[in-house]
Tab-separated table of C-alpha atoms in Angstrom:
chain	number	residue	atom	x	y	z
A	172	UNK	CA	78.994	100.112	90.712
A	173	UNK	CA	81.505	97.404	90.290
A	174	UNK	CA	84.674	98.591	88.223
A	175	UNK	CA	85.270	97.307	85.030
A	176	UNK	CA	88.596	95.722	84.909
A	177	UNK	CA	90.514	94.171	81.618
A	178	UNK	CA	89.897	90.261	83.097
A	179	UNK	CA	86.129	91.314	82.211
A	180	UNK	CA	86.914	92.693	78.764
A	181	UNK	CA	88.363	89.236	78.363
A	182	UNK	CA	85.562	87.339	79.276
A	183	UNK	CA	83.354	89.123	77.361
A	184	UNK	CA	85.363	88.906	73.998
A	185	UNK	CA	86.362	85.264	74.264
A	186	UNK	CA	89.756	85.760	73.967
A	187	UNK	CA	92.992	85.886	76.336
A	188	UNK	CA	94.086	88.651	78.795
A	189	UNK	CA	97.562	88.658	76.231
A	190	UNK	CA	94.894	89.350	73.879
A	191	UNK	CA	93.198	92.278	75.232
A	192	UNK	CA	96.391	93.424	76.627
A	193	UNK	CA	98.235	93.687	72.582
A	194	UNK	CA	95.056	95.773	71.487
A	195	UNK	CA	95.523	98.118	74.291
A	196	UNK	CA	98.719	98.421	73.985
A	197	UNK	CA	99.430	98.156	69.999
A	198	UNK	CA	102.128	96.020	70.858
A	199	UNK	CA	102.035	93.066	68.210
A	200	UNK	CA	99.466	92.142	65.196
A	201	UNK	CA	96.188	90.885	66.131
A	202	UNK	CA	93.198	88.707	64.411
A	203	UNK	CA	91.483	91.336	62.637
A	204	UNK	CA	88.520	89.172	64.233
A	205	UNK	CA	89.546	89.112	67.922
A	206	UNK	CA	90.407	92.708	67.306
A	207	UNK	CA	86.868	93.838	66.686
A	208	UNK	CA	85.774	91.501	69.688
A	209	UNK	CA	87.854	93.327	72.288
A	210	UNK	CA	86.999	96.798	70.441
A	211	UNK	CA	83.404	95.739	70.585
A	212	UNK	CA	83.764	94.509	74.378
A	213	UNK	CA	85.385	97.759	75.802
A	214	UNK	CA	82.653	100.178	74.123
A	215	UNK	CA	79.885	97.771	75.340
A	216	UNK	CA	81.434	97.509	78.862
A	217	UNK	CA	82.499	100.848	78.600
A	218	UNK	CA	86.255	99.897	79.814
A	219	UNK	CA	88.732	103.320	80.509
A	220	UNK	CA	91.935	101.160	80.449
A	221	UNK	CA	94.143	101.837	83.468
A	222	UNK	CA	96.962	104.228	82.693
A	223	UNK	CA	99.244	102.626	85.492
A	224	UNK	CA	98.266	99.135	83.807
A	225	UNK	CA	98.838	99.756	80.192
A	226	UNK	CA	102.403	101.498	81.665
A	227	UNK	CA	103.067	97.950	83.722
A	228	UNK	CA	102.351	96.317	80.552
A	229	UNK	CA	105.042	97.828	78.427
A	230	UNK	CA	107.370	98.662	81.431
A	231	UNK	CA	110.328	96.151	81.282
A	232	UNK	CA	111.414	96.756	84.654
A	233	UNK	CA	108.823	95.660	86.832
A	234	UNK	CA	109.723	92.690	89.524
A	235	UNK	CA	107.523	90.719	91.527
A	236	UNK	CA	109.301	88.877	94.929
A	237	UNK	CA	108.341	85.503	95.584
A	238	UNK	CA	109.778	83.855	98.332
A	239	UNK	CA	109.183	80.112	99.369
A	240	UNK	CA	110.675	77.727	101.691
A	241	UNK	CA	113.901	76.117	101.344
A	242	UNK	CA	112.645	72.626	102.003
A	243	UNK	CA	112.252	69.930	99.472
A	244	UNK	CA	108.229	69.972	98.497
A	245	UNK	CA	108.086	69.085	94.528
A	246	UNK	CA	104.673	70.819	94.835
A	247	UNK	CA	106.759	73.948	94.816
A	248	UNK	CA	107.818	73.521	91.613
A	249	UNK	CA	104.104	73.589	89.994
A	250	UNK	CA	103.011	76.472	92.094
A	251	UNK	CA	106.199	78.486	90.763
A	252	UNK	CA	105.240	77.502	86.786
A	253	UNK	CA	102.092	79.199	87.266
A	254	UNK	CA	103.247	82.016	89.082
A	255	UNK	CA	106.275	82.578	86.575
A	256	UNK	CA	103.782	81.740	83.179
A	257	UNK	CA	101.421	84.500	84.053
A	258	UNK	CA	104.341	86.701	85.284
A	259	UNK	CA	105.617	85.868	81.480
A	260	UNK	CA	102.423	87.269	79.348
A	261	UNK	CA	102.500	89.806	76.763
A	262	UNK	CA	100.549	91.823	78.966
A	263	UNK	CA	103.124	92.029	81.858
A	264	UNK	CA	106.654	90.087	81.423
A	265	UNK	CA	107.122	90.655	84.689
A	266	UNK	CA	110.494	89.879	86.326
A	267	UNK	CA	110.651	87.603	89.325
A	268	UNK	CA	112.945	87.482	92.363
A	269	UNK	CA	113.348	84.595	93.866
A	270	UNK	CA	113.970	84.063	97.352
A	271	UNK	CA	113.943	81.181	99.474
A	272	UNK	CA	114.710	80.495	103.083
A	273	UNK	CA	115.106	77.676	105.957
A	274	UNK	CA	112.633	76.816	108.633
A	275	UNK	CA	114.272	79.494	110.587
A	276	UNK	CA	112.306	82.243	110.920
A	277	UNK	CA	114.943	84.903	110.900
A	278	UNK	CA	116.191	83.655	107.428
A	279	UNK	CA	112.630	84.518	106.449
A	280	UNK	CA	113.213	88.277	107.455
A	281	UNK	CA	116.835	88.197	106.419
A	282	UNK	CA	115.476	87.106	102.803
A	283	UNK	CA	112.259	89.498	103.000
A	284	UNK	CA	114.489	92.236	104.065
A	285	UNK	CA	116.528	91.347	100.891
A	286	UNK	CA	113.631	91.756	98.673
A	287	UNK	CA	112.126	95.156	100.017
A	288	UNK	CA	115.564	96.523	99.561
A	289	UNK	CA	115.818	95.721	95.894
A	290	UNK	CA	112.762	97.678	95.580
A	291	UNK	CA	110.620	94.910	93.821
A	292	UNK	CA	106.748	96.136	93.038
A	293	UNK	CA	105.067	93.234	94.765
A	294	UNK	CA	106.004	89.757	96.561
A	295	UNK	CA	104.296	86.629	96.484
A	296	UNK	CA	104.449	84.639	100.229
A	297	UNK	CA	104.603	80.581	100.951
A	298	UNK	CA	105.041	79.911	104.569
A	299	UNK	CA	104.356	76.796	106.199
A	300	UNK	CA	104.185	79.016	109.667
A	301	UNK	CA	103.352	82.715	109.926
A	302	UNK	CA	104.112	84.115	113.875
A	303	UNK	CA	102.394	87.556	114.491
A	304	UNK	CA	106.126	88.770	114.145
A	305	UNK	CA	106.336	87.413	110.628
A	306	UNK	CA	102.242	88.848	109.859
A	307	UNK	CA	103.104	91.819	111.163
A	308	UNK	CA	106.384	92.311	109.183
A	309	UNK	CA	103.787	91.563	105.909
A	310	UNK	CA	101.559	93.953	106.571
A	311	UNK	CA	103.971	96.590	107.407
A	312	UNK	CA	105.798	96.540	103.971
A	313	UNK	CA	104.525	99.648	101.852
A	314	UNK	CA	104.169	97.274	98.042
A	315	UNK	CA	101.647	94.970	97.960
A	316	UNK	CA	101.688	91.118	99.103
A	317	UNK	CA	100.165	88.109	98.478
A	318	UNK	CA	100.241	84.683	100.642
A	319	UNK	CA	100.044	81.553	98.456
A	320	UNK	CA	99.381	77.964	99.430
A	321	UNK	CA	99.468	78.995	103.240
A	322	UNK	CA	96.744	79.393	105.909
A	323	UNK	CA	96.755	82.799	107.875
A	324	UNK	CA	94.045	84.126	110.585
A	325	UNK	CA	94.981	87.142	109.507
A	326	UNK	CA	92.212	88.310	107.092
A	327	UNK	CA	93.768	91.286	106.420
A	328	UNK	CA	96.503	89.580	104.243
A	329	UNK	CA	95.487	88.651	100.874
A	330	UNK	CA	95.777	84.572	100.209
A	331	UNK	CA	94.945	82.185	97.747
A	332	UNK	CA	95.210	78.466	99.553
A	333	UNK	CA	93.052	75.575	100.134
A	334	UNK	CA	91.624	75.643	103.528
A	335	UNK	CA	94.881	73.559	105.417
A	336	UNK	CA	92.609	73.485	108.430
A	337	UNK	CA	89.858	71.295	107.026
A	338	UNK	CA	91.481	69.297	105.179
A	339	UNK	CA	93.394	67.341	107.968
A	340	UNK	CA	90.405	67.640	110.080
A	341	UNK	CA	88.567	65.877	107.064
A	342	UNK	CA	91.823	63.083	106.431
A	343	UNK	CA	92.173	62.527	110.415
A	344	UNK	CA	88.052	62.002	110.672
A	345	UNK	CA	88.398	59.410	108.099
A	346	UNK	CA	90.443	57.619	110.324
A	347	UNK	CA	88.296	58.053	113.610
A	348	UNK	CA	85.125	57.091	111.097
A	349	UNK	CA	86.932	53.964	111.178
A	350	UNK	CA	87.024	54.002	114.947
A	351	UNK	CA	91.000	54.359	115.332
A	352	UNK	CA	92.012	55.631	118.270
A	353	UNK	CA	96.176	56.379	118.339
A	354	UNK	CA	96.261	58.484	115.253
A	355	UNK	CA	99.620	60.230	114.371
A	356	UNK	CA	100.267	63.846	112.868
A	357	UNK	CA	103.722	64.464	110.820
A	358	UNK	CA	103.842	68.751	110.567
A	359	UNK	CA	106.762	69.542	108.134
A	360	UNK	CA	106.825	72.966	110.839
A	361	UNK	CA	109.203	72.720	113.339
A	362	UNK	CA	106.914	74.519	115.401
A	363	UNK	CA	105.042	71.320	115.391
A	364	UNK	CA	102.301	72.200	118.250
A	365	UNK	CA	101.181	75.274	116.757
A	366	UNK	CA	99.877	76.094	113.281
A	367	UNK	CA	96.360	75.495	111.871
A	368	UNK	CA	97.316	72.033	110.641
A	369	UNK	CA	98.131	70.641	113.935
A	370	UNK	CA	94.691	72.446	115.101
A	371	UNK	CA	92.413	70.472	112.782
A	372	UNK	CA	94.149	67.593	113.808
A	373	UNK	CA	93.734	67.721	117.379
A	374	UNK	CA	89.929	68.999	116.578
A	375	UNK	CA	88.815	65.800	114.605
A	376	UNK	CA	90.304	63.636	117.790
A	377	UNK	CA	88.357	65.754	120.378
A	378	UNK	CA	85.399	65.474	117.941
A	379	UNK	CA	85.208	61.685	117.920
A	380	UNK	CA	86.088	61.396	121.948
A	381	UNK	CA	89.738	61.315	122.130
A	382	UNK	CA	91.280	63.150	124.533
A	383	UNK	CA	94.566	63.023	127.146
A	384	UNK	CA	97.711	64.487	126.121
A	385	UNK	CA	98.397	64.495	122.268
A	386	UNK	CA	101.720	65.363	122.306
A	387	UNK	CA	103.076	62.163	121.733
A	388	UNK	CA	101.038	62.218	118.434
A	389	UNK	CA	102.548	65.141	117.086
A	390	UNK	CA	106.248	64.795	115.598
A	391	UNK	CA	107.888	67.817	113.204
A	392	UNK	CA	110.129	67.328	110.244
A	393	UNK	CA	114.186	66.992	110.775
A	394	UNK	CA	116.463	68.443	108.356
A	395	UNK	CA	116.413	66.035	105.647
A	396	UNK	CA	115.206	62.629	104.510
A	397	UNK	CA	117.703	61.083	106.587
A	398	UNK	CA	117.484	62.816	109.763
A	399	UNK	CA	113.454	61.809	109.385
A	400	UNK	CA	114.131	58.072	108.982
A	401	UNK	CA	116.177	57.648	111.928
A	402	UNK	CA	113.738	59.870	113.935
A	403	UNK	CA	110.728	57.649	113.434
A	404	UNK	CA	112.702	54.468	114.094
A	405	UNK	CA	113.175	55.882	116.850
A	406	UNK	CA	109.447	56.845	117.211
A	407	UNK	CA	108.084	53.811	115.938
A	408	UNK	CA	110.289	51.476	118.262
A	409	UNK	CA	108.243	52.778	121.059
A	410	UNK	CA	105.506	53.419	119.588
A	411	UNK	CA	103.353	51.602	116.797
A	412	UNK	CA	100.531	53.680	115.617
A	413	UNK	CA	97.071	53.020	113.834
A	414	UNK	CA	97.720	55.863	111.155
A	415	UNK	CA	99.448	58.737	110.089
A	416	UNK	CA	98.620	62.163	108.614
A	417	UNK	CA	101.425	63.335	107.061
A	418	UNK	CA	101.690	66.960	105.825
A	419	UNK	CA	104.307	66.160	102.870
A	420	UNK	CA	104.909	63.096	101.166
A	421	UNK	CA	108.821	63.756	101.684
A	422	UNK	CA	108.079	63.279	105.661
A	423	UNK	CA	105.105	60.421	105.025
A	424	UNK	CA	107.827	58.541	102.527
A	425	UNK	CA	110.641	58.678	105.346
A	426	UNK	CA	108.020	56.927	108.242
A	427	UNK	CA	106.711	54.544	105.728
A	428	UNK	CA	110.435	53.655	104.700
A	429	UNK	CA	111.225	53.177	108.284
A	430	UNK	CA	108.000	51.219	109.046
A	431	UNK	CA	108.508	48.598	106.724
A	432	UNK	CA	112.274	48.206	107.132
A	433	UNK	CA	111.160	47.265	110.562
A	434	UNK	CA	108.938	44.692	109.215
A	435	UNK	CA	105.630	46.671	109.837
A	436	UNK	CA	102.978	46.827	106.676
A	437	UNK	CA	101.020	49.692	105.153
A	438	UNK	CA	98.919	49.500	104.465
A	439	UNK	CA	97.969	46.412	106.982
A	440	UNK	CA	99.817	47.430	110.363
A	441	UNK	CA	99.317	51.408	109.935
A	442	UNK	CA	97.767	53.637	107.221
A	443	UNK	CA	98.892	56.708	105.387
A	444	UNK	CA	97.756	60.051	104.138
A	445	UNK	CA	99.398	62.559	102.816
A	446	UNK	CA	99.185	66.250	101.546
A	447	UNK	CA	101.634	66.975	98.467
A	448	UNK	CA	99.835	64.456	95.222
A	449	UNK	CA	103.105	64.485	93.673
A	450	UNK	CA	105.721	62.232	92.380
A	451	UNK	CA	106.735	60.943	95.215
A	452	UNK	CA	103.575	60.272	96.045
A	453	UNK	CA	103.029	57.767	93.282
A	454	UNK	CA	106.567	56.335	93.043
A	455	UNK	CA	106.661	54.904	97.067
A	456	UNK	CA	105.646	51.243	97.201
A	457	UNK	CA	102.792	51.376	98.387
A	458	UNK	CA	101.732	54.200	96.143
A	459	UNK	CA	100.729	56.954	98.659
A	460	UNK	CA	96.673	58.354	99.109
A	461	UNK	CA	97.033	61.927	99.005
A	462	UNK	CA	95.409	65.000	99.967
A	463	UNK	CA	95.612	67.362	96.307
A	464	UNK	CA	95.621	70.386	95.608
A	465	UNK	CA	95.355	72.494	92.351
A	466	UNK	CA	98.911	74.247	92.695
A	467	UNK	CA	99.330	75.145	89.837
A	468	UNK	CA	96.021	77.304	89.569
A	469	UNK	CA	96.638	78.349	92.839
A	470	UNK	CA	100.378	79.889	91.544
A	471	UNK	CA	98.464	81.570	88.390
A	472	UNK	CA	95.749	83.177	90.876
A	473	UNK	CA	98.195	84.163	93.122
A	474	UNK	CA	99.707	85.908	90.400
A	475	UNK	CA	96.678	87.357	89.240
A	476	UNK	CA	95.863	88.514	92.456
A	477	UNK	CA	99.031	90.301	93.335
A	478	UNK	CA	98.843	92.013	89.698
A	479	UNK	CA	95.260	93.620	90.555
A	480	UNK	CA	96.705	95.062	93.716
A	481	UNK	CA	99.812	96.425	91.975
A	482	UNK	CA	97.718	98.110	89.270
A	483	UNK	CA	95.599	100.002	92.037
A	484	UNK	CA	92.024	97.730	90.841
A	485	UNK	CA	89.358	96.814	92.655
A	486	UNK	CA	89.568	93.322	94.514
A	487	UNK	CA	86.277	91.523	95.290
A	488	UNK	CA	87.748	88.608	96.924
A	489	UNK	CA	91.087	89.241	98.491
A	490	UNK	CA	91.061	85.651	100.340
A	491	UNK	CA	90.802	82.809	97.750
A	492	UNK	CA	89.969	79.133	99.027
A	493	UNK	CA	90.573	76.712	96.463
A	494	UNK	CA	89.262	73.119	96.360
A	495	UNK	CA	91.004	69.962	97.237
A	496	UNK	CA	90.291	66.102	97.110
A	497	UNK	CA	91.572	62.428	97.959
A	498	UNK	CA	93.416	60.309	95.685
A	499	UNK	CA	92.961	56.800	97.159
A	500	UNK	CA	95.831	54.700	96.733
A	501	UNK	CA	97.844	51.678	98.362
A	502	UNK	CA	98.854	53.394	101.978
A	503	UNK	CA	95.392	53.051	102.584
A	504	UNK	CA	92.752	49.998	103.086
């Protein structure tokens, strides 16, 4: 029998988990109204209200580690309000460590290392690349984790992301639908031949007939805007491509600078797509089709996920796959 857990009590009032959470807890003054409904809810459902739950609740100590990468992706910023807004609820107020760390690897487990040693309760993961050093140093920790807005094989790690995979597979298959043949991939992962990304990529190409070496398609981010511009004027004065997928609009708004200051059009000469739908995305000239993403839902169920494990309930889904769709805009014909 499936355990009755306070997001049902919720659902079956009608009213917010902050809601349910101040009745348990007697914490402030409720609707007289919504009272009854969440008295009414838990007899019906017959709810025993966690012990280690309604402690979290009024505990003001709790933490929650969430550590992201140092690189500039304004998507970030969304996916941290809805982490940090549920962390904030009556129901948990939740204090949150914030790490963040380079592409480097070993700054990752310098900064993960820093967290486990405060002794926070939980941590919340982004990681544009996870080596079996990296899962393995996850999954070893002894409080609960979380990946959000990252791809892992790893089923064994909790994750709530859209599926990275099949959504460059799906943007590079739009260009071989239109029977382009030199399509390029821009991986924000210095490891730029590895990672699921670069796998759906390669997949759609073999898919429509394309084969040889790919390499030459495949180019990984620098260490800032700058360092990316040069590189693909460098790229792009030996090499003109059909189109790019680009996995940040950061890296797709330093080619498509470089592109047109050396007199090539986009959409005309060579077409865009991006992952990240975010400002930048809307503010290049042309505006930038994107790949997006519901990040900020994706922070609050990350959050919500994370708090389930941390109050010892019962987790139906511990892999979450969100949807994502194209915004068509002027990088593309």
């Amino acid at each position: 029998m499936k355990k009755v857990t306070i997001y049902d009590v919720a659902k079956e009032a009608d009213v917010s988990l902050a809601t349910v959470s101040r009745v348990l807890n007697k914490s402030a003054i409720v609707r007289p109204d919504k009272e009854k409904r969440v008295l009414e809810a838990i007899k019906k459902l017959n709810f025993r209200p966690n012990e280690i739950a309604r402690g979290l609740a009024r505990k003001r100590s709790t933490t929650v580690g969430v550590i992201v990468p140092e690189i500039s992706r304004t998507s970030a910023a969304e996916l941290l309000s809805g982490i940090f807004d549920t962390a904030n609820m009556d129901m948990y107020k939740y204090s949150i460590n914030l790490k963040t760390y380079t592409s480097n690897l070993e700054h990752f487990e310098e900064q993960w290392n820093s967290l486990i040693s405060s002794q926070v309760d939980g941590i919340l993961v982004m990681c544009d690349y996870l080596d079996e050093h990296t899962k393995t140093l996850i999954k070893s920790t002894n409080v609960p984790v979380v990946l959000f807005s990252t791809e892992c094989d790893d089923k064994k790690i909790p994750s709530v992301s859209i599926n990275f995979t099949q959504a460059v597979y799906d943007a590079t298959k739009h260009f071989t639908d239109k029977k382009y043949t030199d399509i390029v991939f821009l991986n924000r992962d210095a490891n730029v031949h590895t990672g699921f990304q670069t796998n759906g990529f390669e997949k759609a190409l073999k898919d429509a007939g394309i084969s040889g070496d790919l390499s030459k398609n495949v180019h990984g981010a620098k260490k800032n805007y700058e360092a990316d511009y040069a590189y693909f004027k460098e790229v792009l004065s030996k090499h003109k491509p059909q189109a790019v997928v680009s996995m940040s609009s950061a890296l797709a708004a330093a080619f498509m600078n470089a592109a047109q200051d050396m007199g090539i059009k986009i959409p005309e000469d060579i077409e865009v797509i991006s992952f990240s739908d975010d400002q930048t995305a809307q503010m290049l000239r042309p505006t930038l089709t994107s790949v997006t993403q519901q990040v900020y839902r994706i922070g609050v169920y990350a959050m919500r996920l994370l708090t389930k494990y941390m109050l010892n309930e019962e987790v139906d889904q511990p892999i979450i796959e969100d949807s994502y769709e194209f915004i068509w805009r002027g990088s593309t014909k």
